[in-house]
């Protein structure tokens, strides 16, 4: 069983930045891929971006250039750096881990961007 604990959400003004963290209960070196998703009120959960065990990343087209995923292997943590935030980025952000054919999810952290 893999457990994920997210942190770093909050309220920020448009144009500001936030960094979300997701600490995993197992070595991330054993994980196939990790990612961030988000779900806005009344909308389906959508991909923000993912990073593989080899360090390759991919992002939703609309977020390229503003959001960056990185990892700290020593801390078993994956980060989501969000810059130039917009009100439409307001959502609950979820961390995801894919390991040995199973998906694991964090509890979600709220990000609210005010105009």
PDB file of N, CA and C in Angstrom:
ATOM      1  N   UNK A   1       0.836  -1.187   0.000  1.00  0.00           N
ATOM      2  CA  UNK A   1       0.000   0.000   0.000  1.00  0.00           C
ATOM      3  C   UNK A   1       0.876   1.244   0.000  1.00  0.00           C
ATOM      4  N   UNK A   2       0.555   2.176  -0.862  1.00  0.00           N
ATOM      5  CA  UNK A   2       1.298   3.422  -0.969  1.00  0.00           C
ATOM      6  C   UNK A   2       0.417   4.546  -0.451  1.00  0.00           C
ATOM      7  N   UNK A   3       0.956   5.347   0.424  1.00  0.00           N
ATOM      8  CA  UNK A   3       0.216   6.499   0.945  1.00  0.00           C
ATOM      9  C   UNK A   3       0.854   7.789   0.467  1.00  0.00           C
ATOM     10  N   UNK A   4       0.006   8.754   0.191  1.00  0.00           N
ATOM     11  CA  UNK A   4       0.456  10.041  -0.329  1.00  0.00           C
ATOM     12  C   UNK A   4      -0.109  11.151   0.559  1.00  0.00           C
ATOM     13  N   UNK A   5       0.727  12.091   0.896  1.00  0.00           N
ATOM     14  CA  UNK A   5       0.296  13.236   1.695  1.00  0.00           C
ATOM     15  C   UNK A   5       0.669  14.515   0.962  1.00  0.00           C
ATOM     16  N   UNK A   6      -0.361  15.280   0.614  1.00  0.00           N
ATOM     17  CA  UNK A   6      -0.149  16.521  -0.131  1.00  0.00           C
ATOM     18  C   UNK A   6      -0.149  17.717   0.814  1.00  0.00           C
ATOM     19  N   UNK A   7       0.522  18.754   0.397  1.00  0.00           N
ATOM     20  CA  UNK A   7       0.516  20.005   1.147  1.00  0.00           C
ATOM     21  C   UNK A   7       0.870  21.144   0.213  1.00  0.00           C
ATOM     22  N   UNK A   8       0.652  22.366   0.708  1.00  0.00           N
ATOM     23  CA  UNK A   8       1.068  23.531  -0.051  1.00  0.00           C
ATOM     24  C   UNK A   8      -0.042  24.315  -0.708  1.00  0.00           C
ATOM     25  N   UNK A   9      -1.264  23.822  -0.648  1.00  0.00           N
ATOM     26  CA  UNK A   9      -2.363  24.572  -1.249  1.00  0.00           C
ATOM     27  C   UNK A   9      -2.693  25.802  -0.438  1.00  0.00           C
ATOM     28  N   UNK A  10      -3.570  26.630  -0.995  1.00  0.00           N
ATOM     29  CA  UNK A  10      -3.976  27.828  -0.286  1.00  0.00           C
ATOM     30  C   UNK A  10      -4.595  28.839  -1.213  1.00  0.00           C
ATOM     31  N   UNK A  11      -4.689  30.053  -0.701  1.00  0.00           N
ATOM     32  CA  UNK A  11      -5.266  31.170  -1.453  1.00  0.00           C
ATOM     33  C   UNK A  11      -4.157  32.071  -1.961  1.00  0.00           C
ATOM     34  N   UNK A  12      -4.207  32.403  -3.238  1.00  0.00           N
ATOM     35  CA  UNK A  12      -3.185  33.254  -3.844  1.00  0.00           C
ATOM     36  C   UNK A  12      -3.857  34.185  -4.844  1.00  0.00           C
ATOM     37  N   UNK A  13      -3.278  35.351  -5.023  1.00  0.00           N
ATOM     38  CA  UNK A  13      -3.811  36.285  -6.012  1.00  0.00           C
ATOM     39  C   UNK A  13      -3.372  35.891  -7.410  1.00  0.00           C
ATOM     40  N   UNK A  14      -4.153  36.288  -8.375  1.00  0.00           N
ATOM     41  CA  UNK A  14      -3.798  36.034  -9.768  1.00  0.00           C
ATOM     42  C   UNK A  14      -2.406  36.599 -10.056  1.00  0.00           C
ATOM     43  N   UNK A  15      -1.613  35.817 -10.788  1.00  0.00           N
ATOM     44  CA  UNK A  15      -0.252  36.208 -11.081  1.00  0.00           C
ATOM     45  C   UNK A  15       0.766  35.674 -10.090  1.00  0.00           C
ATOM     46  N   UNK A  16       0.280  35.143  -8.983  1.00  0.00           N
ATOM     47  CA  UNK A  16       1.163  34.616  -7.958  1.00  0.00           C
ATOM     48  C   UNK A  16       1.601  33.193  -8.229  1.00  0.00           C
ATOM     49  N   UNK A  17       2.328  32.638  -7.256  1.00  0.00           N
ATOM     50  CA  UNK A  17       2.884  31.294  -7.390  1.00  0.00           C
ATOM     51  C   UNK A  17       2.580  30.468  -6.150  1.00  0.00           C
ATOM     52  N   UNK A  18       2.536  29.174  -6.345  1.00  0.00           N
ATOM     53  CA  UNK A  18       2.420  28.221  -5.250  1.00  0.00           C
ATOM     54  C   UNK A  18       3.229  26.993  -5.613  1.00  0.00           C
ATOM     55  N   UNK A  19       3.710  26.303  -4.584  1.00  0.00           N
ATOM     56  CA  UNK A  19       4.361  25.017  -4.805  1.00  0.00           C
ATOM     57  C   UNK A  19       3.670  23.973  -3.952  1.00  0.00           C
ATOM     58  N   UNK A  20       3.160  22.970  -4.631  1.00  0.00           N
ATOM     59  CA  UNK A  20       2.527  21.849  -3.946  1.00  0.00           C
ATOM     60  C   UNK A  20       3.550  20.736  -3.746  1.00  0.00           C
ATOM     61  N   UNK A  21       3.403  20.036  -2.632  1.00  0.00           N
ATOM     62  CA  UNK A  21       4.274  18.908  -2.328  1.00  0.00           C
ATOM     63  C   UNK A  21       3.436  17.652  -2.120  1.00  0.00           C
ATOM     64  N   UNK A  22       3.998  16.539  -2.486  1.00  0.00           N
ATOM     65  CA  UNK A  22       3.351  15.243  -2.263  1.00  0.00           C
ATOM     66  C   UNK A  22       4.427  14.283  -1.779  1.00  0.00           C
ATOM     67  N   UNK A  23       4.329  13.907  -0.516  1.00  0.00           N
ATOM     68  CA  UNK A  23       5.290  12.971   0.064  1.00  0.00           C
ATOM     69  C   UNK A  23       4.704  11.573   0.028  1.00  0.00           C
ATOM     70  N   UNK A  24       5.524  10.649  -0.462  1.00  0.00           N
ATOM     71  CA  UNK A  24       5.078   9.278  -0.695  1.00  0.00           C
ATOM     72  C   UNK A  24       5.685   8.364   0.364  1.00  0.00           C
ATOM     73  N   UNK A  25       4.921   7.334   0.751  1.00  0.00           N
ATOM     74  CA  UNK A  25       5.342   6.460   1.845  1.00  0.00           C
ATOM     75  C   UNK A  25       6.344   5.395   1.425  1.00  0.00           C
ATOM     76  N   UNK A  26       6.722   5.396   0.160  1.00  0.00           N
ATOM     77  CA  UNK A  26       7.688   4.433  -0.339  1.00  0.00           C
ATOM     78  C   UNK A  26       8.719   5.162  -1.175  1.00  0.00           C
ATOM     79  N   UNK A  27       9.826   4.516  -1.443  1.00  0.00           N
ATOM     80  CA  UNK A  27      10.846   5.156  -2.265  1.00  0.00           C
ATOM     81  C   UNK A  27      10.301   5.442  -3.658  1.00  0.00           C
ATOM     82  N   UNK A  28      10.427   6.695  -4.078  1.00  0.00           N
ATOM     83  CA  UNK A  28       9.897   7.035  -5.401  1.00  0.00           C
ATOM     84  C   UNK A  28      10.744   6.431  -6.514  1.00  0.00           C
ATOM     85  N   UNK A  29      11.889   5.904  -6.165  1.00  0.00           N
ATOM     86  CA  UNK A  29      12.715   5.219  -7.160  1.00  0.00           C
ATOM     87  C   UNK A  29      12.058   3.913  -7.616  1.00  0.00           C
ATOM     88  N   UNK A  30      11.114   3.404  -6.830  1.00  0.00           N
ATOM     89  CA  UNK A  30      10.422   2.165  -7.178  1.00  0.00           C
ATOM     90  C   UNK A  30       9.090   2.419  -7.885  1.00  0.00           C
ATOM     91  N   UNK A  31       8.799   3.685  -8.135  1.00  0.00           N
ATOM     92  CA  UNK A  31       7.508   4.062  -8.717  1.00  0.00           C
ATOM     93  C   UNK A  31       7.653   4.249 -10.222  1.00  0.00           C
ATOM     94  N   UNK A  32       6.669   3.764 -10.970  1.00  0.00           N
ATOM     95  CA  UNK A  32       6.728   3.878 -12.424  1.00  0.00           C
ATOM     96  C   UNK A  32       6.563   5.321 -12.884  1.00  0.00           C
ATOM     97  N   UNK A  33       5.553   5.981 -12.342  1.00  0.00           N
ATOM     98  CA  UNK A  33       5.333   7.377 -12.693  1.00  0.00           C
ATOM     99  C   UNK A  33       4.487   8.045 -11.620  1.00  0.00           C
ATOM    100  N   UNK A  34       4.591   9.358 -11.568  1.00  0.00           N
ATOM    101  CA  UNK A  34       3.816  10.166 -10.622  1.00  0.00           C
ATOM    102  C   UNK A  34       3.236  11.343 -11.372  1.00  0.00           C
ATOM    103  N   UNK A  35       2.160  11.865 -10.818  1.00  0.00           N
ATOM    104  CA  UNK A  35       1.554  12.976 -11.518  1.00  0.00           C
ATOM    105  C   UNK A  35       0.666  13.823 -10.643  1.00  0.00           C
ATOM    106  N   UNK A  36       0.232  14.889 -11.215  1.00  0.00           N
ATOM    107  CA  UNK A  36      -0.710  15.784 -10.567  1.00  0.00           C
ATOM    108  C   UNK A  36      -1.944  15.926 -11.460  1.00  0.00           C
ATOM    109  N   UNK A  37      -3.091  15.920 -10.815  1.00  0.00           N
ATOM    110  CA  UNK A  37      -4.359  16.142 -11.479  1.00  0.00           C
ATOM    111  C   UNK A  37      -5.102  17.219 -10.711  1.00  0.00           C
ATOM    112  N   UNK A  38      -6.126  17.760 -11.333  1.00  0.00           N
ATOM    113  CA  UNK A  38      -6.926  18.740 -10.628  1.00  0.00           C
ATOM    114  C   UNK A  38      -8.390  18.588 -11.005  1.00  0.00           C
ATOM    115  N   UNK A  39      -9.238  19.037 -10.101  1.00  0.00           N
ATOM    116  CA  UNK A  39     -10.673  18.976 -10.339  1.00  0.00           C
ATOM    117  C   UNK A  39     -11.311  20.259  -9.846  1.00  0.00           C
ATOM    118  N   UNK A  40     -11.861  21.010 -10.785  1.00  0.00           N
ATOM    119  CA  UNK A  40     -12.566  22.239 -10.459  1.00  0.00           C
ATOM    120  C   UNK A  40     -14.034  21.914 -10.169  1.00  0.00           C
ATOM    121  N   UNK A  41     -14.720  22.771  -9.440  1.00  0.00           N
ATOM    122  CA  UNK A  41     -16.145  22.524  -9.129  1.00  0.00           C
ATOM    123  C   UNK A  41     -16.966  22.303 -10.392  1.00  0.00           C
ATOM    124  N   UNK A  42     -17.724  21.217 -10.412  1.00  0.00           N
ATOM    125  CA  UNK A  42     -18.587  20.930 -11.541  1.00  0.00           C
ATOM    126  C   UNK A  42     -17.887  20.378 -12.766  1.00  0.00           C
ATOM    127  N   UNK A  43     -16.592  20.100 -12.634  1.00  0.00           N
ATOM    128  CA  UNK A  43     -15.841  19.598 -13.779  1.00  0.00           C
ATOM    129  C   UNK A  43     -15.207  18.261 -13.464  1.00  0.00           C
ATOM    130  N   UNK A  44     -14.794  17.569 -14.503  1.00  0.00           N
ATOM    131  CA  UNK A  44     -14.116  16.297 -14.311  1.00  0.00           C
ATOM    132  C   UNK A  44     -12.662  16.527 -13.923  1.00  0.00           C
ATOM    133  N   UNK A  45     -12.110  15.518 -13.272  1.00  0.00           N
ATOM    134  CA  UNK A  45     -10.696  15.580 -12.933  1.00  0.00           C
ATOM    135  C   UNK A  45      -9.883  15.551 -14.224  1.00  0.00           C
ATOM    136  N   UNK A  46      -8.851  16.402 -14.275  1.00  0.00           N
ATOM    137  CA  UNK A  46      -8.039  16.484 -15.477  1.00  0.00           C
ATOM    138  C   UNK A  46      -6.556  16.406 -15.135  1.00  0.00           C
ATOM    139  N   UNK A  47      -5.795  15.968 -16.114  1.00  0.00           N
ATOM    140  CA  UNK A  47      -4.351  15.852 -15.943  1.00  0.00           C
ATOM    141  C   UNK A  47      -3.713  17.229 -15.921  1.00  0.00           C
ATOM    142  N   UNK A  48      -2.823  17.423 -14.954  1.00  0.00           N
ATOM    143  CA  UNK A  48      -1.952  18.608 -14.954  1.00  0.00           C
ATOM    144  C   UNK A  48      -0.627  18.227 -15.603  1.00  0.00           C
ATOM    145  N   UNK A  49      -0.009  17.160 -15.113  1.00  0.00           N
ATOM    146  CA  UNK A  49       1.235  16.692 -15.685  1.00  0.00           C
ATOM    147  C   UNK A  49       1.721  15.450 -14.970  1.00  0.00           C
ATOM    148  N   UNK A  50       2.676  14.766 -15.581  1.00  0.00           N
ATOM    149  CA  UNK A  50       3.229  13.550 -15.011  1.00  0.00           C
ATOM    150  C   UNK A  50       4.751  13.546 -15.187  1.00  0.00           C
ATOM    151  N   UNK A  51       5.403  12.748 -14.332  1.00  0.00           N
ATOM    152  CA  UNK A  51       6.834  12.552 -14.440  1.00  0.00           C
ATOM    153  C   UNK A  51       7.104  11.063 -14.278  1.00  0.00           C
ATOM    154  N   UNK A  52       7.965  10.522 -15.132  1.00  0.00           N
ATOM    155  CA  UNK A  52       8.275   9.102 -15.068  1.00  0.00           C
ATOM    156  C   UNK A  52       9.471   8.860 -14.150  1.00  0.00           C
ATOM    157  N   UNK A  53       9.741   7.585 -13.897  1.00  0.00           N
ATOM    158  CA  UNK A  53      10.882   7.238 -13.067  1.00  0.00           C
ATOM    159  C   UNK A  53      12.190   7.672 -13.712  1.00  0.00           C
ATOM    160  N   UNK A  54      12.177   7.834 -15.026  1.00  0.00           N
ATOM    161  CA  UNK A  54      13.372   8.280 -15.721  1.00  0.00           C
ATOM    162  C   UNK A  54      13.506   9.792 -15.791  1.00  0.00           C
ATOM    163  N   UNK A  55      12.498  10.494 -15.264  1.00  0.00           N
ATOM    164  CA  UNK A  55      12.567  11.946 -15.223  1.00  0.00           C
ATOM    165  C   UNK A  55      11.889  12.658 -16.379  1.00  0.00           C
ATOM    166  N   UNK A  56      11.290  11.914 -17.274  1.00  0.00           N
ATOM    167  CA  UNK A  56      10.572  12.548 -18.380  1.00  0.00           C
ATOM    168  C   UNK A  56       9.255  13.123 -17.889  1.00  0.00           C
ATOM    169  N   UNK A  57       8.917  14.271 -18.418  1.00  0.00           N
ATOM    170  CA  UNK A  57       7.687  14.934 -17.990  1.00  0.00           C
ATOM    171  C   UNK A  57       6.775  15.207 -19.181  1.00  0.00           C
ATOM    172  N   UNK A  58       5.501  15.284 -18.886  1.00  0.00           N
ATOM    173  CA  UNK A  58       4.550  15.765 -19.877  1.00  0.00           C
ATOM    174  C   UNK A  58       3.478  16.546 -19.147  1.00  0.00           C
ATOM    175  N   UNK A  59       2.953  17.549 -19.824  1.00  0.00           N
ATOM    176  CA  UNK A  59       1.986  18.460 -19.213  1.00  0.00           C
ATOM    177  C   UNK A  59       0.784  18.655 -20.121  1.00  0.00           C
ATOM    178  N   UNK A  60      -0.311  19.039 -19.497  1.00  0.00           N
ATOM    179  CA  UNK A  60      -1.458  19.473 -20.291  1.00  0.00           C
ATOM    180  C   UNK A  60      -1.019  20.667 -21.137  1.00  0.00           C
ATOM    181  N   UNK A  61      -1.438  20.680 -22.379  1.00  0.00           N
ATOM    182  CA  UNK A  61      -0.993  21.724 -23.308  1.00  0.00           C
ATOM    183  C   UNK A  61      -1.252  23.120 -22.760  1.00  0.00           C
ATOM    184  N   UNK A  62      -2.379  23.301 -22.115  1.00  0.00           N
ATOM    185  CA  UNK A  62      -2.765  24.638 -21.638  1.00  0.00           C
ATOM    186  C   UNK A  62      -1.914  25.113 -20.470  1.00  0.00           C
ATOM    187  N   UNK A  63      -1.134  24.194 -19.874  1.00  0.00           N
ATOM    188  CA  UNK A  63      -0.366  24.544 -18.681  1.00  0.00           C
ATOM    189  C   UNK A  63       1.139  24.598 -18.935  1.00  0.00           C
ATOM    190  N   UNK A  64       1.545  24.202 -20.119  1.00  0.00           N
ATOM    191  CA  UNK A  64       2.971  24.207 -20.429  1.00  0.00           C
ATOM    192  C   UNK A  64       3.551  25.610 -20.274  1.00  0.00           C
ATOM    193  N   UNK A  65       4.700  25.664 -19.622  1.00  0.00           N
ATOM    194  CA  UNK A  65       5.360  26.940 -19.426  1.00  0.00           C
ATOM    195  C   UNK A  65       5.023  27.612 -18.113  1.00  0.00           C
ATOM    196  N   UNK A  66       3.927  27.220 -17.492  1.00  0.00           N
ATOM    197  CA  UNK A  66       3.558  27.813 -16.197  1.00  0.00           C
ATOM    198  C   UNK A  66       3.729  26.832 -15.039  1.00  0.00           C
ATOM    199  N   UNK A  67       3.520  25.546 -15.317  1.00  0.00           N
ATOM    200  CA  UNK A  67       3.594  24.531 -14.257  1.00  0.00           C
ATOM    201  C   UNK A  67       4.802  23.625 -14.502  1.00  0.00           C
ATOM    202  N   UNK A  68       5.453  23.235 -13.416  1.00  0.00           N
ATOM    203  CA  UNK A  68       6.626  22.366 -13.516  1.00  0.00           C
ATOM    204  C   UNK A  68       6.570  21.302 -12.433  1.00  0.00           C
ATOM    205  N   UNK A  69       6.797  20.055 -12.835  1.00  0.00           N
ATOM    206  CA  UNK A  69       6.856  18.937 -11.896  1.00  0.00           C
ATOM    207  C   UNK A  69       8.312  18.543 -11.687  1.00  0.00           C
ATOM    208  N   UNK A  70       8.654  18.286 -10.439  1.00  0.00           N
ATOM    209  CA  UNK A  70      10.006  17.831 -10.113  1.00  0.00           C
ATOM    210  C   UNK A  70       9.933  16.884  -8.929  1.00  0.00           C
ATOM    211  N   UNK A  71      11.039  16.214  -8.654  1.00  0.00           N
ATOM    212  CA  UNK A  71      11.077  15.267  -7.547  1.00  0.00           C
ATOM    213  C   UNK A  71      12.323  15.473  -6.705  1.00  0.00           C
ATOM    214  N   UNK A  72      12.216  15.053  -5.462  1.00  0.00           N
ATOM    215  CA  UNK A  72      13.362  14.977  -4.561  1.00  0.00           C
ATOM    216  C   UNK A  72      13.401  13.536  -4.067  1.00  0.00           C
ATOM    217  N   UNK A  73      14.291  12.750  -4.650  1.00  0.00           N
ATOM    218  CA  UNK A  73      14.312  11.323  -4.331  1.00  0.00           C
ATOM    219  C   UNK A  73      14.643  11.072  -2.859  1.00  0.00           C
ATOM    220  N   UNK A  74      15.500  11.883  -2.300  1.00  0.00           N
ATOM    221  CA  UNK A  74      15.900  11.684  -0.903  1.00  0.00           C
ATOM    222  C   UNK A  74      14.728  11.903   0.054  1.00  0.00           C
ATOM    223  N   UNK A  75      13.796  12.758  -0.356  1.00  0.00           N
ATOM    224  CA  UNK A  75      12.635  13.053   0.492  1.00  0.00           C
ATOM    225  C   UNK A  75      11.386  12.310   0.048  1.00  0.00           C
ATOM    226  N   UNK A  76      11.514  11.488  -0.984  1.00  0.00           N
ATOM    227  CA  UNK A  76      10.350  10.769  -1.524  1.00  0.00           C
ATOM    228  C   UNK A  76       9.197  11.722  -1.790  1.00  0.00           C
ATOM    229  N   UNK A  77       9.521  12.833  -2.413  1.00  0.00           N
ATOM    230  CA  UNK A  77       8.546  13.892  -2.613  1.00  0.00           C
ATOM    231  C   UNK A  77       8.515  14.329  -4.072  1.00  0.00           C
ATOM    232  N   UNK A  78       7.320  14.576  -4.557  1.00  0.00           N
ATOM    233  CA  UNK A  78       7.127  15.152  -5.885  1.00  0.00           C
ATOM    234  C   UNK A  78       6.485  16.521  -5.698  1.00  0.00           C
ATOM    235  N   UNK A  79       6.943  17.471  -6.503  1.00  0.00           N
ATOM    236  CA  UNK A  79       6.490  18.851  -6.373  1.00  0.00           C
ATOM    237  C   UNK A  79       5.756  19.293  -7.628  1.00  0.00           C
ATOM    238  N   UNK A  80       4.872  20.263  -7.425  1.00  0.00           N
ATOM    239  CA  UNK A  80       4.239  20.948  -8.543  1.00  0.00           C
ATOM    240  C   UNK A  80       4.422  22.444  -8.315  1.00  0.00           C
ATOM    241  N   UNK A  81       5.281  23.038  -9.113  1.00  0.00           N
ATOM    242  CA  UNK A  81       5.500  24.474  -9.050  1.00  0.00           C
ATOM    243  C   UNK A  81       4.545  25.154 -10.017  1.00  0.00           C
ATOM    244  N   UNK A  82       3.737  26.067  -9.504  1.00  0.00           N
ATOM    245  CA  UNK A  82       2.724  26.735 -10.318  1.00  0.00           C
ATOM    246  C   UNK A  82       3.003  28.233 -10.312  1.00  0.00           C
ATOM    247  N   UNK A  83       3.231  28.769 -11.483  1.00  0.00           N
ATOM    248  CA  UNK A  83       3.530  30.190 -11.635  1.00  0.00           C
ATOM    249  C   UNK A  83       2.455  30.879 -12.471  1.00  0.00           C
ATOM    250  N   UNK A  84       2.427  32.189 -12.363  1.00  0.00           N
ATOM    251  CA  UNK A  84       1.471  32.995 -13.139  1.00  0.00           C
ATOM    252  C   UNK A  84       0.065  32.436 -13.019  1.00  0.00           C
ATOM    253  N   UNK A  85      -0.340  32.185 -11.806  1.00  0.00           N
ATOM    254  CA  UNK A  85      -1.635  31.543 -11.577  1.00  0.00           C
ATOM    255  C   UNK A  85      -2.788  32.425 -12.019  1.00  0.00           C
ATOM    256  N   UNK A  86      -3.830  31.760 -12.491  1.00  0.00           N
ATOM    257  CA  UNK A  86      -5.028  32.417 -12.991  1.00  0.00           C
ATOM    258  C   UNK A  86      -6.238  31.939 -12.191  1.00  0.00           C
ATOM    259  N   UNK A  87      -7.286  32.707 -12.152  1.00  0.00           N
ATOM    260  CA  UNK A  87      -8.494  32.248 -11.431  1.00  0.00           C
ATOM    261  C   UNK A  87      -8.990  30.893 -11.920  1.00  0.00           C
ATOM    262  N   UNK A  88      -8.821  30.610 -13.198  1.00  0.00           N
ATOM    263  CA  UNK A  88      -9.275  29.322 -13.725  1.00  0.00           C
ATOM    264  C   UNK A  88      -8.420  28.146 -13.279  1.00  0.00           C
ATOM    265  N   UNK A  89      -7.324  28.416 -12.587  1.00  0.00           N
ATOM    266  CA  UNK A  89      -6.523  27.347 -11.994  1.00  0.00           C
ATOM    267  C   UNK A  89      -7.094  26.891 -10.647  1.00  0.00           C
ATOM    268  N   UNK A  90      -8.120  27.576 -10.178  1.00  0.00           N
ATOM    269  CA  UNK A  90      -8.747  27.195  -8.917  1.00  0.00           C
ATOM    270  C   UNK A  90      -9.325  25.791  -9.017  1.00  0.00           C
ATOM    271  N   UNK A  91      -8.919  24.922  -8.102  1.00  0.00           N
ATOM    272  CA  UNK A  91      -9.334  23.519  -8.126  1.00  0.00           C
ATOM    273  C   UNK A  91      -8.759  22.807  -6.909  1.00  0.00           C
ATOM    274  N   UNK A  92      -9.209  21.588  -6.724  1.00  0.00           N
ATOM    275  CA  UNK A  92      -8.539  20.685  -5.800  1.00  0.00           C
ATOM    276  C   UNK A  92      -7.490  19.932  -6.605  1.00  0.00           C
ATOM    277  N   UNK A  93      -6.277  19.948  -6.106  1.00  0.00           N
ATOM    278  CA  UNK A  93      -5.160  19.304  -6.803  1.00  0.00           C
ATOM    279  C   UNK A  93      -4.831  17.985  -6.095  1.00  0.00           C
ATOM    280  N   UNK A  94      -4.705  16.932  -6.918  1.00  0.00           N
ATOM    281  CA  UNK A  94      -4.468  15.592  -6.398  1.00  0.00           C
ATOM    282  C   UNK A  94      -3.134  15.057  -6.918  1.00  0.00           C
ATOM    283  N   UNK A  95      -2.418  14.428  -6.030  1.00  0.00           N
ATOM    284  CA  UNK A  95      -1.205  13.716  -6.400  1.00  0.00           C
ATOM    285  C   UNK A  95      -1.564  12.277  -6.758  1.00  0.00           C
ATOM    286  N   UNK A  96      -0.893  11.738  -7.740  1.00  0.00           N
ATOM    287  CA  UNK A  96      -1.142  10.361  -8.189  1.00  0.00           C
ATOM    288  C   UNK A  96       0.174   9.616  -8.334  1.00  0.00           C
ATOM    289  N   UNK A  97       0.156   8.365  -7.921  1.00  0.00           N
ATOM    290  CA  UNK A  97       1.293   7.471  -8.101  1.00  0.00           C
ATOM    291  C   UNK A  97       0.811   6.222  -8.830  1.00  0.00           C
ATOM    292  N   UNK A  98       1.573   5.816  -9.823  1.00  0.00           N
ATOM    293  CA  UNK A  98       1.279   4.574 -10.538  1.00  0.00           C
ATOM    294  C   UNK A  98       2.431   3.606 -10.277  1.00  0.00           C
ATOM    295  N   UNK A  99       2.097   2.497  -9.617  1.00  0.00           N
ATOM    296  CA  UNK A  99       3.144   1.539  -9.250  1.00  0.00           C
ATOM    297  C   UNK A  99       2.615   0.126  -9.391  1.00  0.00           C
ATOM    298  N   UNK A 100       3.328  -0.681 -10.140  1.00  0.00           N
ATOM    299  CA  UNK A 100       3.001  -2.093 -10.300  1.00  0.00           C
ATOM    300  C   UNK A 100       1.536  -2.301 -10.675  1.00  0.00           C
ATOM    301  N   UNK A 101       1.065  -1.501 -11.635  1.00  0.00           N
ATOM    302  CA  UNK A 101      -0.280  -1.676 -12.155  1.00  0.00           C
ATOM    303  C   UNK A 101      -1.397  -1.072 -11.341  1.00  0.00           C
ATOM    304  N   UNK A 102      -1.070  -0.335 -10.307  1.00  0.00           N
ATOM    305  CA  UNK A 102      -2.100   0.260  -9.465  1.00  0.00           C
ATOM    306  C   UNK A 102      -1.912   1.768  -9.363  1.00  0.00           C
ATOM    307  N   UNK A 103      -3.046   2.434  -9.258  1.00  0.00           N
ATOM    308  CA  UNK A 103      -3.053   3.876  -9.032  1.00  0.00           C
ATOM    309  C   UNK A 103      -3.312   4.167  -7.559  1.00  0.00           C
ATOM    310  N   UNK A 104      -2.589   5.143  -7.055  1.00  0.00           N
ATOM    311  CA  UNK A 104      -2.783   5.609  -5.688  1.00  0.00           C
ATOM    312  C   UNK A 104      -2.992   7.116  -5.739  1.00  0.00           C
ATOM    313  N   UNK A 105      -3.875   7.601  -4.857  1.00  0.00           N
ATOM    314  CA  UNK A 105      -4.226   9.022  -4.868  1.00  0.00           C
ATOM    315  C   UNK A 105      -4.056   9.641  -3.487  1.00  0.00           C
ATOM    316  N   UNK A 106      -3.664  10.902  -3.498  1.00  0.00           N
ATOM    317  CA  UNK A 106      -3.651  11.661  -2.268  1.00  0.00           C
ATOM    318  C   UNK A 106      -5.040  12.185  -1.962  1.00  0.00           C
ATOM    319  N   UNK A 107      -5.150  12.871  -0.842  1.00  0.00           N
ATOM    320  CA  UNK A 107      -6.453  13.347  -0.385  1.00  0.00           C
ATOM    321  C   UNK A 107      -6.870  14.646  -1.078  1.00  0.00           C
ATOM    322  N   UNK A 108      -5.950  15.275  -1.742  1.00  0.00           N
ATOM    323  CA  UNK A 108      -6.240  16.519  -2.440  1.00  0.00           C
ATOM    324  C   UNK A 108      -5.927  17.739  -1.600  1.00  0.00           C
ATOM    325  N   UNK A 109      -5.520  18.803  -2.264  1.00  0.00           N
ATOM    326  CA  UNK A 109      -5.264  20.070  -1.586  1.00  0.00           C
ATOM    327  C   UNK A 109      -5.892  21.184  -2.416  1.00  0.00           C
ATOM    328  N   UNK A 110      -6.586  22.094  -1.721  1.00  0.00           N
ATOM    329  CA  UNK A 110      -7.324  23.145  -2.410  1.00  0.00           C
ATOM    330  C   UNK A 110      -6.396  24.287  -2.802  1.00  0.00           C
ATOM    331  N   UNK A 111      -6.522  24.700  -4.051  1.00  0.00           N
ATOM    332  CA  UNK A 111      -5.836  25.896  -4.545  1.00  0.00           C
ATOM    333  C   UNK A 111      -6.907  26.870  -5.026  1.00  0.00           C
ATOM    334  N   UNK A 112      -6.882  28.070  -4.479  1.00  0.00           N
ATOM    335  CA  UNK A 112      -7.840  29.093  -4.866  1.00  0.00           C
ATOM    336  C   UNK A 112      -7.084  30.330  -5.339  1.00  0.00           C
ATOM    337  N   UNK A 113      -7.394  30.756  -6.549  1.00  0.00           N
ATOM    338  CA  UNK A 113      -6.734  31.918  -7.128  1.00  0.00           C
ATOM    339  C   UNK A 113      -7.758  33.031  -7.255  1.00  0.00           C
ATOM    340  N   UNK A 114      -7.501  34.130  -6.570  1.00  0.00           N
ATOM    341  CA  UNK A 114      -8.438  35.259  -6.600  1.00  0.00           C
ATOM    342  C   UNK A 114      -8.051  36.250  -7.692  1.00  0.00           C
ATOM    343  N   UNK A 115      -9.046  36.885  -8.245  1.00  0.00           N
ATOM    344  CA  UNK A 115      -8.789  37.840  -9.340  1.00  0.00           C
ATOM    345  C   UNK A 115      -8.543  39.241  -8.811  1.00  0.00           C
TER     346      UNK A 115
END
